[in-house]
Amino acid sequence: MSSTRPGAAATQEQDWPAYVEDFRRAGHEVVDWIAHYLEHTRDYPVLPKVKPGDLTVALPRSAPDKGESYDAILKDFDNIILPAVTHWNHPRFMAYFACTGSAPAILAEALSAALNTNGLSWKSSPAISELEQVALGWLRQWMGLPDDYFGIIYDTASISTLHAIAAARDMADPNVRTEGARPILTLYTSQESHASVEKGAIALGIGQNNVRKIPSDAEFRLRPEALVEAIEKDLAGGKRPFCVVATVGTTSTTSVDPVSAMADIAERYGLWLHIDAAYAGAAAILPEYQHILRGAERAHSLVVNAHKWLFTPVDLSAFFTRRPEILRRAFSLIPDYLQAAGGPGALNLTASDLGVPLGRRFRALKLWFMMRYFGRERIQAILRSHIAWAKRFEQVVRSDPRFEVVAPVPFSVVCFRYKGTNEENSALMESANSTGEVFISHTVLHGQVALRLAIGNLGTTWDDVERAWELLQEKAPKSR
Ligand SMILES: *Cc1c(COP(=O)(O)O)cnc(C)c1O
């Protein structure tokens, strides 16, 4: 690609055709680059072989005064940026929660940037407001969620949960938004829940000390009797319990809290029940897994990340609530008489009134592209393979006496360990990861380091999982 007019002042009318032509040429090249990348992702080391600061020193300290050609920029992308990238889209990325930026969603992201349309309100972008409702309605149906769940897209599960806690606080006391909380409000979640629950409470001024980490059972599920005990203790101490957060698919072991029992308790004490299903909520698309959301019909809100196990690139978090009017009461700064008048959809179409962000990019487009391109049956088939391979991996690990499986495997994540010291397990993980062939992560369970293998990438095959196991077997000390 040769650029005749690098950085030409595109604001000038006579330069515009050249600016567009430049884009067209580079754009074709970039699409070819992406297609090649999707074909050959395995050729890249999953983890980059760079040291902190390597990228920074390779780049100029100041931005250029004169514009540069796409040629020059893309060359540096290849030579300087790419070597510092951790390849989350790699079929052997099996750390944290494996995920996928799928091809249809990649195209949708490009189109969304081209339009640069911003969803402050229905009028500021009817397409964002309405497609968001349509796509989330489809997702709600796929997941078997009740019709009275209203959906809204935020960036991350952390922000979705923050909004849930804010709504919970408003339900407990509508004056909180003007007067602050008194008496002290208390929130309940399991000790296995994601840090975002505590962070949300910190951000909202609930206070870290008023977040109760309820003990979990031997399978890492919240213990309902311990929840009741903690609530009773707070009530006796003059506190005001207001919110309980259940996790369906915890970040460490993917355990599932007893949502129905927690819904009973939430009802008894008048608490908002939020379900954090950031990763595992996707499994509810399988009829045989819909039971994981039993009790959701009595919850107040739920979050599931499309950017985890739903083939959508970061970021897209789907937040559902059965009480959108409370969410709006918590955040709206527009007097009622200025609200979009009439129609059953009026509430639904003022997303910026339902949370902190004003500007909202066109995230729904990639979800819609993804759902249409794959369709429910293909998504189901992929999720089923991931789950089946996790079970198979579990069996394979169990068959080697040097290893043990240390948590149940309800979804597509396996927690296991070499029967040795924490140091040996950490060293084993490091040496497998340092090959660049695979990336697995770890967690700590009952004080012991456990390795975590997460399956969830569209391109992953059983061969990839098997290769990860070969590497681990190879690197593990021979006898025990
Ligand atoms: C990943 C995860 C989160 C955080 O997701 P973000 O979108 O990165 O904020 C929250 N809760 C659970 C259970 C998760 O697995």
mmCIF file of C-alpha atoms and ligand atoms in Angstrom, residues 97 155-159 161 193-196 247-251 276-279 303 305 307-308 317, ligand 1:
data_model
loop_
_atom_site.group_PDB
_atom_site.id
_atom_site.type_symbol
_atom_site.label_atom_id
_atom_site.label_comp_id
_atom_site.label_asym_id
_atom_site.label_seq_id
_atom_site.Cartn_x
_atom_site.Cartn_y
_atom_site.Cartn_z
ATOM 1 C CA PHE A 97 -12.302 -17.107 31.254
ATOM 2 C CA ASP A 155 -19.455 -1.994 29.362
ATOM 3 C CA THR A 156 -18.552 -4.552 32.019
ATOM 4 C CA ALA A 157 -20.104 -6.808 34.632
ATOM 5 C CA SER A 158 -18.414 -4.664 37.266
ATOM 6 C CA ILE A 159 -20.365 -1.617 36.135
ATOM 7 C CA THR A 161 -23.251 -4.848 39.335
ATOM 8 C CA SER A 193 -18.018 -13.646 44.787
ATOM 9 C CA HIS A 194 -16.211 -11.370 42.386
ATOM 10 C CA ALA A 195 -14.313 -8.330 43.663
ATOM 11 C CA SER A 196 -16.648 -6.119 41.631
ATOM 12 C CA THR A 247 -23.091 -15.772 41.824
ATOM 13 C CA VAL A 248 -23.897 -18.269 39.089
ATOM 14 C CA GLY A 249 -20.447 -19.377 37.987
ATOM 15 C CA THR A 250 -17.948 -17.925 40.449
ATOM 16 C CA THR A 251 -14.728 -16.569 39.055
ATOM 17 C CA ASP A 276 -23.845 -12.212 38.896
ATOM 18 C CA ALA A 277 -23.806 -14.692 36.012
ATOM 19 C CA ALA A 278 -21.054 -12.856 34.130
ATOM 20 C CA TYR A 279 -19.498 -16.011 32.724
ATOM 21 C CA VAL A 303 -25.769 -9.665 34.652
ATOM 22 C CA ASN A 305 -21.244 -10.811 29.851
ATOM 23 C CA HIS A 307 -17.725 -10.701 26.084
ATOM 24 C CA LYS A 308 -17.029 -13.848 28.073
ATOM 25 C CA SER A 317 -22.210 -6.661 29.465
HETATM 26 C C1 LIG B 1 -15.454 -11.761 34.991
HETATM 27 C C2 LIG B 1 -16.398 -11.600 36.088
HETATM 28 C C3 LIG B 1 -16.756 -10.332 36.535
HETATM 29 C C4 LIG B 1 -16.130 -9.055 36.004
HETATM 30 O O1 LIG B 1 -16.391 -8.869 34.669
HETATM 31 P P1 LIG B 1 -15.984 -7.489 33.958
HETATM 32 O O2 LIG B 1 -16.887 -7.433 32.780
HETATM 33 O O3 LIG B 1 -14.545 -7.606 33.593
HETATM 34 O O4 LIG B 1 -16.219 -6.389 34.916
HETATM 35 C C5 LIG B 1 -17.712 -10.246 37.530
HETATM 36 N N1 LIG B 1 -18.253 -11.345 38.060
HETATM 37 C C6 LIG B 1 -17.926 -12.588 37.670
HETATM 38 C C7 LIG B 1 -18.586 -13.776 38.293
HETATM 39 C C8 LIG B 1 -16.971 -12.749 36.671
HETATM 40 O O5 LIG B 1 -16.629 -13.988 36.282
#
